[in-house]
């Protein structure tokens, strides 16, 4: 019986640097030298013969043993065609897992060893690739480094676009109806936005919205993407960028406001600043007006009126075009005279706007006005100073 055989297995021994050395090891049973090795070899040979008689299933166990010594790998460039998505932030092991799941490579080890042997493998980017099934690890690495095999379906979302505007851009690119994006956006929590984001220190109720969380960037849209998967990709990007910045922690500690309130301020700065140099200063004005000594503790920014007009399907206007009833509509929840911050962000701000809201420069400014064609603004602490800046802007033909 096979139970009577001494197959020569033993507990894994420790090799150099504490690593396990797996495999067949010699058991010493009163003898030494070639005799012991011969018995071990004979026992192994007999076991393999017996296992062969038992059936193919037994070879599965031997195959696993063999894999300790030989990297499981396919030969050649593979056959057929398959698409594989490599997600943002994927490490070599993550890439290998995706390739094994699609049967592109035979084992994770085959891909990782091939990638580590190829100095260019660090250039493999996230995205969707056209590959073949059952490729060798080396062939898979080479294919992923060839840009001809990468499916490029890029779309750039500019900073400061509203969610409604973003849905239109996405629909034009993907041919997915705008309504599908609107439906997918109805429950922000299902898109991955943590519930704690929707809290405020000022006690105001938060209408849960994706506005502010669709991070502006260039995205590669996978061929079979859905409205929900695309919005999730954008939300995930926002959470990743804001997390790396420690945005939530810093605004609570340094600004004494909730992350959501700071996100609203970032969106205001993104909308009002005519130049990236002024993003932080505009954010400071917003904080000063709402939390400082501004008489009404309101924003008095016309961009909030435009956001409301767009939300109800009306065209946006310049400040000069707005009527008094539009500027001070009591039905408008984004009324510029509203005490405190508005209900939600009014667009989707970029990283620099987030930085401006997180770490604005020190200043007591309450007013600003654009003074040159590059969009730079002059900032003022008093209304009298603001009037002088407005005169300069008129002389320059800006207002």
Coordinates of N, CA and C in Angstrom, one line a residue, residues 46-281:
X46 N 8.3 5.1 -7.4 CA 7.2 4.2 -7.2 C 5.9 4.9 -6.9
X47 N 6.0 6.1 -6.2 CA 4.8 6.9 -6.0 C 4.2 7.4 -7.2
X48 N 5.1 7.9 -8.1 CA 4.6 8.4 -9.4 C 4.0 7.3 -10.2
X49 N 4.5 6.1 -10.2 CA 4.0 5.0 -11.0 C 2.6 4.7 -10.4
X50 N 2.5 4.6 -9.1 CA 1.2 4.3 -8.5 C 0.2 5.4 -8.7
X51 N 0.6 6.7 -8.6 CA -0.3 7.8 -8.9 C -0.8 7.8 -10.3
X52 N 0.1 7.4 -11.2 CA -0.3 7.2 -12.6 C -1.4 6.2 -12.8
X53 N -1.4 5.1 -12.0 CA -2.4 4.1 -12.0 C -3.7 4.6 -11.4
X54 N -3.6 5.5 -10.4 CA -4.8 5.9 -9.7 C -5.7 6.7 -10.6
X55 N -5.1 7.6 -11.5 CA -5.9 8.4 -12.4 C -5.3 9.8 -12.6
X56 N -5.9 10.5 -13.5 CA -5.4 11.8 -13.9 C -5.5 12.8 -12.7
X57 N -6.5 12.6 -11.8 CA -6.7 13.5 -10.7 C -5.5 13.6 -9.8
X58 N -4.8 12.5 -9.7 CA -3.6 12.4 -8.8 C -2.5 13.3 -9.3
X59 N -2.5 13.5 -10.7 CA -1.4 14.3 -11.2 C -1.6 15.8 -10.9
X60 N -2.8 16.2 -10.5 CA -3.0 17.5 -10.1 C -2.2 17.9 -8.9
X61 N -2.1 17.0 -8.0 CA -1.2 17.2 -6.8 C 0.2 17.3 -7.2
X62 N 0.7 16.4 -8.1 CA 2.0 16.5 -8.5 C 2.3 17.8 -9.3
X63 N 1.3 18.2 -10.1 CA 1.5 19.4 -10.9 C 1.7 20.6 -9.9
X64 N 1.0 20.6 -8.8 CA 1.2 21.7 -7.8 C 2.6 21.6 -7.2
X65 N 3.1 20.5 -7.0 CA 4.4 20.3 -6.4 C 5.4 20.8 -7.4
X66 N 5.2 20.4 -8.7 CA 6.1 20.8 -9.8 C 6.2 22.4 -9.9
X67 N 5.1 23.0 -9.6 CA 5.0 24.5 -9.8 C 6.0 25.2 -8.8
X68 N 6.4 24.5 -7.8 CA 7.3 25.2 -6.9 C 8.7 25.4 -7.6
X69 N 9.0 24.5 -8.5 CA 10.3 24.5 -9.2 C 10.2 25.2 -10.6
X70 N 9.1 25.1 -11.3 CA 9.0 25.7 -12.6 C 7.9 26.7 -12.7
X71 N 8.1 27.9 -13.2 CA 7.0 28.9 -13.3 C 6.0 28.5 -14.3
X72 N 4.7 28.3 -14.0 CA 3.7 28.0 -15.0 C 3.6 29.1 -16.0
X73 N 3.8 28.8 -17.2 CA 3.7 29.8 -18.3 C 3.3 29.1 -19.6
X74 N 2.6 29.9 -20.4 CA 2.2 29.5 -21.8 C 3.4 29.8 -22.7
X75 N 3.4 29.1 -23.8 CA 4.5 29.4 -24.8 C 3.9 30.2 -26.0
X76 N 4.7 31.1 -26.5 CA 4.3 31.9 -27.7 C 3.5 33.1 -27.4
X77 N 2.9 33.6 -28.5 CA 2.2 34.9 -28.5 C 0.7 34.7 -28.4
X78 N 0.2 33.5 -28.1 CA -1.2 33.3 -27.8 C -2.1 33.2 -29.1
X79 N -3.4 33.1 -28.9 CA -4.3 33.0 -30.0 C -5.6 33.8 -29.7
X80 N -6.3 34.1 -30.7 CA -7.6 34.9 -30.6 C -7.4 36.3 -30.1
X81 N -8.4 36.9 -29.6 CA -8.3 38.3 -29.1 C -9.2 38.5 -27.9
X82 N -8.7 39.3 -26.9 CA -9.5 39.6 -25.7 C -9.1 41.0 -25.2
X83 N -10.0 41.7 -24.6 CA -9.7 43.0 -24.1 C -9.6 42.9 -22.5
X84 N -8.6 43.5 -22.0 CA -8.3 43.5 -20.5 C -8.2 44.9 -20.0
X85 N -8.8 45.2 -18.9 CA -8.7 46.6 -18.4 C -7.7 46.6 -17.2
X86 N -6.8 47.5 -17.3 CA -5.9 47.7 -16.2 C -6.3 49.0 -15.5
X87 N -6.7 48.9 -14.2 CA -7.3 50.0 -13.5 C -6.2 51.0 -13.0
X88 N -6.6 52.2 -12.7 CA -5.7 53.2 -12.1 C -5.1 52.7 -10.8
X89 N -3.8 52.9 -10.7 CA -3.2 52.5 -9.4 C -2.8 51.1 -9.4
X90 N -3.0 50.3 -10.4 CA -2.7 48.9 -10.4 C -1.2 48.6 -10.3
X91 N -0.8 47.7 -9.4 CA 0.6 47.3 -9.3 C 0.8 46.1 -10.2
X92 N 2.0 45.6 -10.3 CA 2.3 44.5 -11.2 C 1.4 43.3 -10.8
X93 N 1.3 43.1 -9.5 CA 0.5 41.9 -9.0 C -1.0 42.1 -9.4
X94 N -1.5 43.3 -9.4 CA -2.9 43.6 -9.8 C -3.1 43.3 -11.3
X95 N -2.1 43.8 -12.1 CA -2.1 43.5 -13.5 C -2.1 42.0 -13.8
X96 N -1.2 41.3 -13.1 CA -1.1 39.9 -13.2 C -2.4 39.2 -12.9
X97 N -3.1 39.6 -11.9 CA -4.4 39.0 -11.5 C -5.4 39.2 -12.6
X98 N -5.4 40.4 -13.2 CA -6.4 40.7 -14.3 C -6.1 39.8 -15.5
X99 N -4.8 39.6 -15.8 CA -4.4 38.8 -16.9 C -4.7 37.3 -16.7
X100 N -4.5 36.9 -15.5 CA -4.7 35.4 -15.2 C -6.2 35.2 -15.3
X101 N -7.1 36.1 -14.8 CA -8.5 36.0 -14.8 C -9.0 35.9 -16.2
X102 N -8.4 36.6 -17.1 CA -8.8 36.6 -18.6 C -8.1 35.5 -19.4
X103 N -7.3 34.6 -18.7 CA -6.6 33.6 -19.3 C -5.6 34.1 -20.4
X104 N -5.1 35.3 -20.1 CA -4.0 35.8 -21.0 C -2.7 35.2 -20.7
X105 N -2.4 35.1 -19.4 CA -1.2 34.4 -18.9 C -1.6 33.3 -18.0
X106 N -0.7 32.3 -17.9 CA -1.0 31.1 -17.1 C -0.9 31.3 -15.6
X107 N 0.0 32.2 -15.2 CA 0.2 32.4 -13.7 C 0.6 33.9 -13.5
X108 N 0.3 34.3 -12.3 CA 0.8 35.6 -11.8 C 2.3 35.7 -11.9
X109 N 2.9 34.6 -11.5 CA 4.4 34.6 -11.4 C 5.0 34.8 -12.8
X110 N 4.4 34.2 -13.8 CA 4.9 34.3 -15.2 C 5.0 35.7 -15.6
X111 N 3.9 36.5 -15.4 CA 3.8 37.9 -15.8 C 4.8 38.7 -15.0
X112 N 4.8 38.6 -13.7 CA 5.7 39.4 -12.8 C 7.1 39.2 -13.1
X113 N 7.5 37.9 -13.3 CA 8.9 37.6 -13.6 C 9.3 38.3 -14.9
X114 N 8.4 38.2 -15.9 CA 8.7 38.8 -17.2 C 8.8 40.3 -17.1
X115 N 7.9 40.9 -16.3 CA 7.9 42.4 -16.2 C 9.2 42.8 -15.5
X116 N 9.6 42.1 -14.5 CA 10.8 42.5 -13.7 C 12.0 42.3 -14.6
X117 N 12.0 41.4 -15.6 CA 13.1 41.3 -16.4 C 13.1 42.3 -17.6
X118 N 12.1 43.0 -17.7 CA 12.0 44.0 -18.8 C 12.0 45.4 -18.2
X119 N 13.1 46.2 -18.4 CA 13.3 47.5 -17.8 C 12.2 48.5 -18.2
X120 N 11.5 48.2 -19.3 CA 10.5 49.2 -19.8 C 9.1 48.9 -19.2
X121 N 9.0 47.8 -18.4 CA 7.7 47.5 -17.9 C 7.0 48.5 -17.0
X122 N 7.9 49.4 -16.4 CA 7.3 50.5 -15.6 C 6.5 51.5 -16.4
X123 N 6.6 51.4 -17.8 CA 5.9 52.3 -18.6 C 4.5 51.8 -19.0
X124 N 4.1 50.6 -18.4 CA 2.8 50.1 -18.7 C 1.8 50.9 -17.9
X125 N 0.8 51.5 -18.6 CA -0.2 52.4 -18.1 C -1.5 51.8 -17.9
X126 N -2.3 52.4 -17.0 CA -3.7 52.0 -16.9 C -4.5 52.2 -18.2
X127 N -5.5 51.4 -18.4 CA -6.2 51.5 -19.6 C -6.7 50.1 -20.1
X128 N -7.3 50.1 -21.3 CA -7.8 48.8 -21.8 C -6.9 48.4 -23.0
X129 N -6.6 47.1 -23.0 CA -5.6 46.5 -23.9 C -6.3 45.4 -24.8
X130 N -5.9 45.4 -26.0 CA -6.3 44.2 -26.9 C -5.1 43.2 -26.8
X131 N -5.4 42.1 -26.2 CA -4.4 41.0 -26.1 C -4.9 39.7 -26.6
X132 N -4.1 38.7 -26.5 CA -4.5 37.3 -26.9 C -4.6 36.4 -25.7
X133 N -5.3 35.3 -25.9 CA -5.4 34.3 -24.8 C -4.2 33.4 -24.8
X134 N -3.8 33.0 -23.7 CA -2.7 32.0 -23.5 C -1.4 32.5 -24.1
X135 N -1.0 33.7 -23.7 CA 0.3 34.2 -24.1 C 1.4 33.9 -23.0
X136 N 2.6 33.9 -23.4 CA 3.7 33.7 -22.4 C 3.7 35.1 -21.7
X137 N 4.3 35.0 -20.5 CA 4.4 36.2 -19.7 C 5.2 37.3 -20.4
X138 N 6.3 36.9 -21.1 CA 7.1 37.9 -21.8 C 6.3 38.5 -23.0
X139 N 5.5 37.6 -23.7 CA 4.7 38.2 -24.8 C 3.7 39.2 -24.3
X140 N 3.1 38.9 -23.2 CA 2.1 39.8 -22.6 C 2.7 41.1 -22.3
X141 N 3.9 41.1 -21.6 CA 4.5 42.4 -21.3 C 4.9 43.2 -22.5
X142 N 5.4 42.5 -23.6 CA 5.8 43.2 -24.8 C 4.5 43.8 -25.5
X143 N 3.4 43.0 -25.5 CA 2.2 43.5 -26.1 C 1.7 44.7 -25.4
X144 N 1.8 44.8 -24.0 CA 1.2 45.9 -23.3 C 2.1 47.1 -23.4
X145 N 3.3 47.0 -23.8 CA 4.2 48.1 -24.0 C 4.1 48.7 -25.4
X146 N 3.4 47.9 -26.3 CA 3.1 48.4 -27.7 C 1.8 49.2 -27.7
X147 N 1.9 50.5 -27.9 CA 0.8 51.4 -27.9 C -0.3 51.0 -28.9
X148 N 0.0 50.3 -29.9 CA -1.0 49.8 -30.9 C -2.0 48.9 -30.2
X149 N -1.6 48.3 -29.1 CA -2.5 47.4 -28.5 C -3.4 48.0 -27.4
X150 N -3.2 49.3 -27.2 CA -3.9 50.0 -26.2 C -5.1 50.7 -26.8
X151 N -6.3 50.5 -26.3 CA -7.5 51.1 -26.8 C -7.7 52.5 -26.2
X152 N -7.5 53.5 -27.1 CA -7.6 54.9 -26.6 C -8.9 55.5 -26.9
X153 N -9.6 55.8 -25.8 CA -10.9 56.5 -26.0 C -11.0 57.6 -24.9
X154 N -10.1 58.5 -25.1 CA -9.9 59.5 -24.0 C -10.9 60.7 -24.1
X155 N -11.2 61.2 -23.0 CA -12.1 62.4 -22.9 C -11.6 63.3 -21.7
X156 N -11.4 64.6 -22.0 CA -10.9 65.5 -21.0 C -12.1 66.3 -20.5
X157 N -12.3 66.2 -19.2 CA -13.4 67.0 -18.5 C -12.7 68.2 -17.9
X158 N -13.0 69.4 -18.4 CA -12.4 70.6 -17.9 C -12.8 71.0 -16.5
X159 N -12.0 71.7 -15.8 CA -12.3 72.2 -14.5 C -13.4 73.1 -14.5
X160 N -14.3 73.0 -13.4 CA -15.3 74.0 -13.3 C -16.6 73.7 -14.0
X161 N -16.7 72.5 -14.7 CA -18.0 72.2 -15.3 C -19.0 71.7 -14.3
X162 N -20.3 72.0 -14.6 CA -21.3 71.5 -13.7 C -21.6 70.0 -14.1
X163 N -22.3 69.3 -13.2 CA -22.6 67.9 -13.5 C -23.4 67.8 -14.8
X164 N -24.4 68.7 -15.0 CA -25.3 68.6 -16.1 C -24.4 68.8 -17.4
X165 N -23.5 69.7 -17.4 CA -22.6 69.9 -18.5 C -21.7 68.7 -18.8
X166 N -21.2 68.1 -17.7 CA -20.4 66.9 -17.8 C -21.2 65.7 -18.4
X167 N -22.4 65.6 -18.1 CA -23.3 64.5 -18.6 C -23.4 64.7 -20.2
X168 N -23.5 65.9 -20.6 CA -23.6 66.1 -22.1 C -22.3 65.8 -22.7
X169 N -21.1 66.2 -22.2 CA -19.8 65.8 -22.7 C -19.6 64.3 -22.8
X170 N -20.0 63.6 -21.7 CA -19.9 62.2 -21.7 C -20.8 61.5 -22.7
X171 N -22.0 62.0 -22.8 CA -23.0 61.4 -23.8 C -22.5 61.6 -25.2
X172 N -21.9 62.8 -25.5 CA -21.4 63.0 -26.9 C -20.3 62.0 -27.2
X173 N -19.5 61.7 -26.2 CA -18.3 60.8 -26.4 C -18.7 59.4 -26.5
X174 N -19.6 59.0 -25.6 CA -19.9 57.5 -25.5 C -21.2 57.1 -26.1
X175 N -22.0 58.1 -26.5 CA -23.4 57.8 -27.1 C -24.3 57.2 -26.1
X176 N -23.9 57.3 -24.8 CA -24.8 56.9 -23.7 C -25.8 58.1 -23.4
X177 N -27.1 57.8 -23.4 CA -28.0 59.0 -23.2 C -27.7 59.8 -21.9
X178 N -27.9 61.1 -22.0 CA -27.8 61.9 -20.8 C -28.6 61.4 -19.7
X179 N -29.8 61.0 -20.0 CA -30.8 60.5 -19.0 C -30.1 59.4 -18.1
X180 N -29.3 58.5 -18.8 CA -28.7 57.4 -18.1 C -27.7 58.0 -17.0
X181 N -27.0 59.0 -17.3 CA -26.1 59.6 -16.4 C -26.9 60.3 -15.2
X182 N -28.0 60.9 -15.6 CA -28.8 61.6 -14.5 C -29.4 60.5 -13.6
X183 N -29.8 59.4 -14.1 CA -30.3 58.3 -13.3 C -29.2 57.7 -12.4
X184 N -28.0 57.5 -13.0 CA -26.9 56.9 -12.2 C -26.5 57.9 -11.1
X185 N -26.7 59.2 -11.3 CA -26.2 60.2 -10.3 C -27.2 60.4 -9.2
X186 N -28.4 59.8 -9.2 CA -29.4 60.0 -8.2 C -29.0 59.6 -6.8
X187 N -28.2 58.5 -6.8 CA -27.8 58.1 -5.4 C -26.3 58.1 -5.4
X188 N -25.7 59.3 -4.9 CA -24.3 59.4 -4.8 C -23.6 58.4 -4.0
X189 N -24.2 57.8 -3.0 CA -23.6 56.8 -2.1 C -23.3 55.6 -2.9
X190 N -24.2 55.2 -3.9 CA -23.9 54.0 -4.7 C -22.8 54.2 -5.7
X191 N -22.4 55.5 -5.9 CA -21.3 55.8 -6.7 C -19.9 55.8 -6.0
X192 N -20.0 55.6 -4.7 CA -18.8 55.4 -3.8 C -18.5 56.6 -3.0
X193 N -19.4 57.7 -2.9 CA -19.1 58.8 -2.1 C -19.5 58.4 -0.6
X194 N -18.6 58.5 0.3 CA -18.9 58.1 1.7 C -19.9 59.1 2.3
X195 N -20.8 58.5 3.1 CA -21.9 59.3 3.7 C -21.4 60.5 4.5
X196 N -20.2 60.3 5.1 CA -19.7 61.4 6.0 C -19.4 62.7 5.2
X197 N -19.2 62.6 3.9 CA -19.0 63.8 3.1 C -20.2 64.8 3.2
X198 N -21.4 64.2 3.4 CA -22.6 65.0 3.3 C -23.0 65.5 4.7
X199 N -22.1 66.2 5.4 CA -22.3 66.8 6.7 C -21.8 68.2 6.7
X200 N -22.3 69.1 7.5 CA -21.9 70.4 7.6 C -21.8 70.9 9.0
X201 N -20.8 71.7 9.3 CA -20.7 72.3 10.6 C -21.7 73.4 10.9
X202 N -22.3 74.0 9.9 CA -23.2 75.1 10.1 C -24.6 74.6 10.4
X203 N -24.8 73.3 10.4 CA -26.1 72.7 10.7 C -27.1 72.7 9.6
X204 N -26.8 73.2 8.4 CA -27.7 73.2 7.3 C -27.8 71.7 6.7
X205 N -29.0 71.4 6.3 CA -29.3 70.1 5.7 C -28.6 70.0 4.3
X206 N -28.0 68.9 4.0 CA -27.3 68.7 2.8 C -28.1 67.9 1.8
X207 N -28.5 68.4 0.6 CA -29.2 67.6 -0.4 C -28.1 66.8 -1.1
X208 N -28.1 65.5 -0.9 CA -27.0 64.7 -1.5 C -26.9 64.7 -3.0
X209 N -25.8 65.2 -3.5 CA -25.6 65.4 -4.9 C -24.2 65.0 -5.3
X210 N -24.0 64.6 -6.6 CA -22.7 64.3 -7.1 C -21.9 65.6 -7.4
X211 N -22.6 66.7 -7.4 CA -21.9 68.0 -7.8 C -20.7 68.2 -6.9
X212 N -19.6 68.4 -7.5 CA -18.4 68.6 -6.8 C -17.5 67.4 -6.7
X213 N -18.0 66.2 -7.0 CA -17.3 65.0 -6.8 C -16.9 64.3 -8.1
X214 N -17.3 64.9 -9.3 CA -16.9 64.4 -10.6 C -15.6 65.1 -11.0
X215 N -14.5 64.5 -10.6 CA -13.2 65.2 -10.7 C -12.8 65.4 -12.1
X216 N -12.4 66.7 -12.5 CA -12.0 67.0 -13.8 C -10.6 66.5 -14.1
X217 N -10.5 65.7 -15.2 CA -9.3 65.0 -15.6 C -9.5 64.5 -17.0
X218 N -8.5 63.8 -17.5 CA -8.6 63.1 -18.8 C -8.8 61.6 -18.5
X219 N -9.9 61.1 -19.0 CA -10.3 59.7 -18.7 C -10.3 58.9 -20.0
X220 N -9.8 57.6 -19.8 CA -10.0 56.7 -20.9 C -11.2 55.9 -20.6
X221 N -12.2 56.0 -21.5 CA -13.5 55.3 -21.3 C -13.4 53.9 -21.8
X222 N -13.6 52.9 -21.0 CA -13.6 51.5 -21.5 C -14.7 51.2 -22.5
X223 N -14.4 50.3 -23.5 CA -15.4 50.1 -24.5 C -16.8 49.7 -24.1
X224 N -16.9 49.0 -23.0 CA -18.3 48.6 -22.6 C -18.7 49.3 -21.3
X225 N -18.2 50.5 -21.2 CA -18.6 51.3 -20.0 C -20.0 51.7 -19.9
X226 N -20.6 51.8 -18.7 CA -21.9 52.2 -18.5 C -21.9 53.6 -17.8
X227 N -23.0 54.3 -17.8 CA -23.1 55.6 -17.2 C -22.6 55.5 -15.7
X228 N -23.1 54.5 -15.0 CA -22.7 54.3 -13.6 C -21.2 54.0 -13.5
X229 N -20.6 53.2 -14.3 CA -19.2 52.9 -14.2 C -18.3 54.1 -14.5
X230 N -18.8 54.9 -15.4 CA -18.0 56.1 -15.7 C -18.0 57.1 -14.5
X231 N -19.2 57.3 -14.0 CA -19.3 58.3 -12.8 C -18.6 57.7 -11.6
X232 N -18.6 56.4 -11.4 CA -17.8 55.8 -10.3 C -16.3 56.1 -10.5
X233 N -15.9 56.0 -11.8 CA -14.5 56.2 -12.1 C -14.1 57.7 -11.7
X234 N -15.0 58.6 -12.0 CA -14.7 60.0 -11.7 C -14.7 60.3 -10.2
X235 N -15.7 59.7 -9.5 CA -15.8 59.8 -8.1 C -14.6 59.2 -7.4
X236 N -14.2 58.1 -7.9 CA -13.0 57.4 -7.3 C -11.8 58.3 -7.5
X237 N -11.7 58.9 -8.6 CA -10.5 59.8 -8.8 C -10.6 61.0 -7.9
X238 N -11.7 61.6 -7.6 CA -11.9 62.6 -6.6 C -11.4 62.2 -5.3
X239 N -11.9 61.0 -4.8 CA -11.6 60.5 -3.5 C -10.1 60.3 -3.4
X240 N -9.5 59.8 -4.5 CA -8.0 59.5 -4.5 C -7.2 60.8 -4.4
X241 N -7.6 61.8 -5.2 CA -6.8 63.0 -5.2 C -7.0 63.8 -3.9
X242 N -8.3 63.9 -3.4 CA -8.5 64.6 -2.1 C -7.9 63.9 -1.0
X243 N -7.9 62.5 -1.0 CA -7.3 61.8 0.0 C -5.8 62.0 0.1
X244 N -5.1 62.0 -1.1 CA -3.7 62.3 -1.1 C -3.3 63.7 -0.6
X245 N -4.2 64.6 -0.8 CA -4.0 66.0 -0.3 C -4.3 66.1 1.2
X246 N -5.0 65.1 1.8 CA -5.5 65.1 3.1 C -6.5 66.3 3.3
X247 N -7.3 66.5 2.2 CA -8.2 67.6 2.2 C -9.1 67.6 3.4
X248 N -9.8 66.5 3.6 CA -10.8 66.5 4.7 C -10.2 66.8 6.0
X249 N -9.1 66.1 6.3 CA -8.5 66.3 7.6 C -8.0 67.8 7.8
X250 N -7.4 68.3 6.8 CA -6.8 69.7 6.9 C -7.9 70.8 7.1
X251 N -9.0 70.7 6.3 CA -10.0 71.8 6.4 C -10.7 71.7 7.7
X252 N -10.9 70.5 8.3 CA -11.5 70.5 9.6 C -10.6 71.0 10.7
X253 N -9.3 70.7 10.5 CA -8.3 71.1 11.6 C -7.9 72.6 11.4
X254 N -7.7 73.0 10.2 CA -7.2 74.4 9.9 C -8.2 75.4 9.6
X255 N -9.3 75.0 8.9 CA -10.3 76.0 8.5 C -11.5 75.9 9.5
X256 N -11.6 74.9 10.3 CA -12.7 74.7 11.2 C -14.1 74.6 10.5
X257 N -14.0 74.0 9.3 CA -15.3 73.8 8.6 C -15.3 72.3 8.1
X258 N -16.5 71.9 7.7 CA -16.6 70.5 7.2 C -15.9 70.4 5.8
X259 N -15.5 69.2 5.4 CA -15.0 69.0 4.1 C -16.0 69.4 3.0
X260 N -17.3 69.2 3.3 CA -18.3 69.6 2.3 C -18.4 71.1 2.1
X261 N -18.3 71.8 3.2 CA -18.3 73.3 3.1 C -17.1 73.8 2.4
X262 N -15.9 73.2 2.6 CA -14.7 73.6 1.9 C -14.8 73.2 0.4
X263 N -15.5 72.1 0.1 CA -15.7 71.8 -1.3 C -16.6 72.8 -2.0
X264 N -17.6 73.3 -1.3 CA -18.4 74.4 -1.8 C -17.6 75.6 -2.1
X265 N -16.7 76.0 -1.2 CA -15.8 77.1 -1.4 C -14.9 76.9 -2.6
X266 N -14.4 75.7 -2.7 CA -13.5 75.4 -3.9 C -14.3 75.6 -5.2
X267 N -15.5 75.2 -5.2 CA -16.3 75.4 -6.5 C -16.6 76.8 -6.7
X268 N -16.8 77.7 -5.7 CA -17.0 79.1 -5.9 C -15.7 79.7 -6.4
X269 N -14.6 79.3 -5.9 CA -13.3 79.9 -6.3 C -13.1 79.5 -7.8
X270 N -13.4 78.2 -8.1 CA -13.2 77.8 -9.5 C -14.1 78.6 -10.5
X271 N -15.3 78.9 -10.1 CA -16.2 79.7 -10.9 C -15.8 81.2 -11.0
X272 N -15.3 81.8 -9.9 CA -15.1 83.2 -9.9 C -13.7 83.6 -10.3
X273 N -12.7 82.8 -10.0 CA -11.3 83.3 -10.3 C -11.1 83.2 -11.8
X274 N -10.6 84.3 -12.4 CA -10.3 84.4 -13.8 C -8.9 83.9 -14.1
X275 N -8.2 83.6 -13.1 CA -6.8 83.1 -13.2 C -6.4 82.2 -12.1
X276 N -5.7 81.2 -12.4 CA -5.4 80.2 -11.3 C -4.6 80.8 -10.2
X277 N -3.9 81.9 -10.4 CA -3.2 82.5 -9.3 C -4.1 83.1 -8.3
X278 N -5.3 83.3 -8.6 CA -6.3 83.9 -7.7 C -7.2 83.0 -7.0
X279 N -7.1 81.7 -7.2 CA -8.0 80.7 -6.7 C -8.0 80.8 -5.1
X280 N -6.9 80.8 -4.5 CA -6.8 80.9 -3.1 C -7.4 82.1 -2.5
X281 N -7.1 83.3 -3.2 CA -7.6 84.5 -2.7 C -9.1 84.6 -2.8

